[in-house]
């Protein structure tokens, strides 16, 4: 029962996992732009590598960000279109949750993880998690968008492991370990949560701020 997961919160990436969460194939474009051009060939490649056809899929999981408007929209529209065409459910998981889950594998229950990723405009997205039993992660705070200086000024959680692309961009303010979204972890988060009866995972995007491009304000009409 293969599941396809995709994310466009940073680079376009995709993975296929089985119903136990084992990775069958994973790919990334390595680019943080040109998502529209990169994503469809990437999906074809990851399905071929996994030996899975689109009609074999039982669900699609999409990263809901946070991320800038354009790239995130490409991933979510693609996931919803696939789900509609194939008649399978589409689930949404925050891209930060996947980064936190990867970090949690090396931590004991009760430990905290702070995920910081690039929000552009010299800002970062952040969210704080606690490691639960079995390696799951529980959201404690966020997600939010702010400057690295503002996040550091509030004080990083004592003893928390800090991970994400933001640590490489601002090592003086946010020391930690760089990490990218593994789309297979998006699927693993979704599978664990869906094991609880009645759980729904909406695909609403986490933009957190207005898009960079907005329509120009209408000018005043001259009367005469």
Short mmCIF file of C-alpha atoms in Angstrom, two decimals:
data_model
loop_
_atom_site.label_atom_id
_atom_site.label_comp_id
_atom_site.label_asym_id
_atom_site.label_seq_id
_atom_site.Cartn_x
_atom_site.Cartn_y
_atom_site.Cartn_z
CA UNK A 1 0.00 0.00 0.00
CA UNK A 2 2.43 2.71 -1.16
CA UNK A 3 2.05 6.36 -0.17
CA UNK A 4 3.49 9.28 -2.12
CA UNK A 5 4.78 12.27 -0.16
CA UNK A 6 5.91 15.56 -1.64
CA UNK A 7 7.18 18.87 -0.34
CA UNK A 8 7.91 22.25 -1.91
CA UNK A 9 8.60 24.30 1.22
CA UNK A 10 12.27 24.51 0.21
CA UNK A 11 13.58 22.32 -2.62
CA UNK A 12 11.03 20.27 -4.50
CA UNK A 13 11.24 16.75 -3.06
CA UNK A 14 9.25 13.53 -3.13
CA UNK A 15 9.32 10.06 -1.64
CA UNK A 16 7.39 6.81 -1.78
CA UNK A 17 6.94 4.80 1.42
CA UNK A 18 5.10 1.59 2.20
CA UNK A 19 2.31 1.38 4.78
CA UNK A 20 4.88 0.65 7.50
CA UNK A 21 6.71 3.89 6.73
CA UNK A 22 9.73 2.29 5.06
CA UNK A 23 11.29 4.42 2.33
CA UNK A 24 11.01 2.85 -1.12
CA UNK A 25 12.50 5.81 -3.00
CA UNK A 26 13.27 9.48 -2.41
CA UNK A 27 14.35 12.35 -4.65
CA UNK A 28 15.05 16.08 -4.35
CA UNK A 29 15.57 18.75 -7.00
CA UNK A 30 18.14 20.51 -4.82
CA UNK A 31 16.68 23.87 -5.94
CA UNK A 32 14.59 26.22 -3.82
CA UNK A 33 12.98 27.77 -6.90
CA UNK A 34 11.50 26.52 -10.20
CA UNK A 35 9.14 24.16 -8.35
CA UNK A 36 6.59 24.11 -11.16
CA UNK A 37 9.17 22.88 -13.67
CA UNK A 38 10.87 20.42 -11.31
CA UNK A 39 8.04 18.70 -9.47
CA UNK A 40 6.28 16.60 -12.13
CA UNK A 41 9.49 15.01 -13.54
CA UNK A 42 10.60 14.44 -9.95
CA UNK A 43 7.38 12.57 -9.14
CA UNK A 44 7.74 10.42 -12.26
CA UNK A 45 11.34 9.59 -11.31
CA UNK A 46 10.61 8.67 -7.70
CA UNK A 47 7.67 6.44 -8.68
CA UNK A 48 9.81 4.69 -11.29
CA UNK A 49 12.62 4.16 -8.79
CA UNK A 50 10.17 2.65 -6.30
CA UNK A 51 8.62 0.44 -8.99
CA UNK A 52 5.20 1.91 -8.24
CA UNK A 53 2.61 3.24 -10.68
CA UNK A 54 0.30 6.12 -9.84
CA UNK A 55 -2.66 3.76 -9.73
CA UNK A 56 -0.92 1.72 -6.99
CA UNK A 57 -0.90 4.70 -4.61
CA UNK A 58 -3.26 4.68 -1.65
CA UNK A 59 -2.71 8.26 -0.45
CA UNK A 60 -0.75 11.44 -1.06
CA UNK A 61 0.88 13.44 1.73
CA UNK A 62 1.85 17.05 1.09
CA UNK A 63 4.02 19.38 3.11
CA UNK A 64 1.94 22.39 4.14
CA UNK A 65 4.90 24.64 4.94
CA UNK A 66 5.38 27.20 6.24
CA UNK A 67 6.92 28.55 3.06
CA UNK A 68 6.59 31.38 0.56
CA UNK A 69 3.35 31.46 -1.42
CA UNK A 70 4.43 30.42 -4.93
CA UNK A 71 6.49 27.32 -4.18
CA UNK A 72 4.12 25.97 -1.54
CA UNK A 73 1.12 26.44 -3.80
CA UNK A 74 2.74 24.30 -6.52
CA UNK A 75 3.11 21.34 -4.17
CA UNK A 76 -0.35 21.54 -2.66
CA UNK A 77 -2.14 21.98 -5.98
CA UNK A 78 -0.20 19.04 -7.42
CA UNK A 79 -1.08 16.83 -4.43
CA UNK A 80 -4.77 17.74 -4.57
CA UNK A 81 -4.91 17.18 -8.33
CA UNK A 82 -3.31 13.74 -7.97
CA UNK A 83 -5.71 12.79 -5.20
CA UNK A 84 -8.72 13.89 -7.24
CA UNK A 85 -7.55 12.12 -10.39
CA UNK A 86 -6.74 8.86 -8.58
CA UNK A 87 -9.64 8.94 -6.12
CA UNK A 88 -7.36 8.69 -3.08
CA UNK A 89 -7.08 10.84 0.07
CA UNK A 90 -4.66 13.74 0.36
CA UNK A 91 -3.22 14.58 3.78
CA UNK A 92 -1.34 17.65 4.94
CA UNK A 93 1.58 17.75 7.39
CA UNK A 94 3.68 20.75 8.38
CA UNK A 95 7.10 20.56 6.76
CA UNK A 96 8.63 21.53 10.11
CA UNK A 97 7.09 18.41 11.68
CA UNK A 98 9.13 16.25 9.31
CA UNK A 99 12.39 17.98 10.28
CA UNK A 100 11.54 17.56 13.96
CA UNK A 101 10.76 13.86 13.50
CA UNK A 102 14.15 13.24 11.91
CA UNK A 103 15.91 14.92 14.86
CA UNK A 104 13.81 12.99 17.39
CA UNK A 105 15.28 9.64 16.32
CA UNK A 106 18.46 10.42 18.25
CA UNK A 107 16.71 11.80 21.32
CA UNK A 108 15.01 10.45 24.44
CA UNK A 109 11.34 11.08 25.23
CA UNK A 110 10.88 14.47 26.85
CA UNK A 111 13.70 16.14 24.92
CA UNK A 112 12.85 19.30 22.99
CA UNK A 113 13.58 20.19 19.37
CA UNK A 114 13.55 23.68 17.88
CA UNK A 115 13.23 23.70 14.09
CA UNK A 116 14.35 26.85 12.23
CA UNK A 117 14.14 27.14 8.45
CA UNK A 118 14.72 29.86 5.89
CA UNK A 119 11.79 32.25 5.43
CA UNK A 120 13.76 34.60 3.15
CA UNK A 121 13.61 38.39 3.72
CA UNK A 122 16.28 37.75 6.40
CA UNK A 123 13.70 35.91 8.54
CA UNK A 124 13.19 32.34 9.75
CA UNK A 125 10.25 30.04 10.35
CA UNK A 126 10.38 28.26 13.70
CA UNK A 127 8.48 25.72 15.76
CA UNK A 128 9.25 23.97 19.05
CA UNK A 129 8.51 20.29 19.72
CA UNK A 130 8.72 17.69 22.49
CA UNK A 131 9.78 14.12 21.73
CA UNK A 132 7.04 11.72 22.76
CA UNK A 133 7.15 8.00 23.43
CA UNK A 134 7.94 5.98 20.33
CA UNK A 135 9.85 8.84 18.72
CA UNK A 136 6.79 10.89 17.75
CA UNK A 137 6.89 14.68 18.10
CA UNK A 138 4.37 16.98 19.77
CA UNK A 139 4.11 20.64 18.80
CA UNK A 140 4.65 22.95 21.77
CA UNK A 141 4.87 26.36 20.11
CA UNK A 142 4.59 27.86 16.62
CA UNK A 143 5.01 27.84 13.77
CA UNK A 144 6.01 31.48 13.59
CA UNK A 145 7.98 33.79 11.34
CA UNK A 146 10.41 36.39 12.67
CA UNK A 147 13.98 37.63 12.40
CA UNK A 148 16.73 35.37 13.75
CA UNK A 149 17.69 38.15 16.16
CA UNK A 150 14.15 38.30 17.57
CA UNK A 151 14.03 34.53 18.02
CA UNK A 152 17.45 34.48 19.71
CA UNK A 153 16.52 37.43 21.93
CA UNK A 154 13.56 35.52 23.36
CA UNK A 155 16.02 32.84 24.42
CA UNK A 156 16.42 29.41 22.88
CA UNK A 157 14.81 26.62 24.96
CA UNK A 158 17.37 25.34 27.45
CA UNK A 159 18.72 21.96 26.40
CA UNK A 160 16.74 21.94 23.13
CA UNK A 161 18.29 20.51 19.98
CA UNK A 162 18.20 23.18 17.25
CA UNK A 163 17.94 21.91 13.67
CA UNK A 164 17.08 23.20 10.23
CA UNK A 165 18.41 25.29 7.38
CA UNK A 166 18.23 28.42 9.54
CA UNK A 167 21.15 27.22 11.64
CA UNK A 168 23.46 27.31 8.62
CA UNK A 169 22.28 30.76 7.58
CA UNK A 170 22.57 32.35 11.04
CA UNK A 171 25.05 30.22 13.03
CA UNK A 172 25.99 33.07 15.35
CA UNK A 173 22.41 33.54 16.51
CA UNK A 174 20.98 30.04 16.03
CA UNK A 175 23.73 27.45 16.55
CA UNK A 176 22.66 23.94 15.64
CA UNK A 177 22.62 21.31 12.90
CA UNK A 178 21.48 22.05 9.34
CA UNK A 179 18.70 19.76 8.13
CA UNK A 180 16.33 19.62 5.18
CA UNK A 181 12.83 18.20 4.86
CA UNK A 182 12.82 14.47 4.10
CA UNK A 183 9.46 13.88 2.37
CA UNK A 184 9.47 10.30 3.66
CA UNK A 185 9.22 11.75 7.17
CA UNK A 186 6.13 13.69 6.10
CA UNK A 187 4.55 10.35 5.22
CA UNK A 188 5.68 8.77 8.49
CA UNK A 189 4.16 11.63 10.51
CA UNK A 190 0.90 11.26 8.60
CA UNK A 191 0.75 7.47 8.99
CA UNK A 192 1.32 7.71 12.75
CA UNK A 193 -1.36 10.36 13.22
CA UNK A 194 -3.89 8.62 11.00
CA UNK A 195 -3.56 5.50 13.16
CA UNK A 196 -5.67 7.40 15.70
CA UNK A 197 -9.34 6.99 14.69
CA UNK A 198 -11.08 10.16 13.61
CA UNK A 199 -7.87 12.03 12.74
CA UNK A 200 -7.99 14.40 9.79
CA UNK A 201 -4.96 16.13 8.28
CA UNK A 202 -6.09 19.22 6.33
CA UNK A 203 -4.04 20.50 3.42
CA UNK A 204 -4.43 24.17 4.27
CA UNK A 205 -1.15 25.98 3.54
CA UNK A 206 0.90 27.70 6.25
CA UNK A 207 1.93 30.94 4.57
CA UNK A 208 2.28 32.94 7.84
CA UNK A 209 2.59 36.20 5.92
CA UNK A 210 1.25 37.88 2.80
CA UNK A 211 2.67 36.87 -0.62
CA UNK A 212 5.59 38.83 -2.06
CA UNK A 213 3.60 39.76 -5.17
CA UNK A 214 0.34 41.65 -4.65
CA UNK A 215 -1.93 43.47 -7.12
CA UNK A 216 -1.15 47.19 -7.43
CA UNK A 217 -3.45 49.54 -5.61
CA UNK A 218 -6.10 51.10 -7.82
CA UNK A 219 -5.35 54.71 -8.68
CA UNK A 220 -7.82 57.48 -8.07
CA UNK A 221 -9.96 58.46 -11.04
CA UNK A 222 -9.52 61.98 -12.28
CA UNK A 223 -12.73 63.92 -12.44
CA UNK A 224 -13.23 66.62 -14.95
#
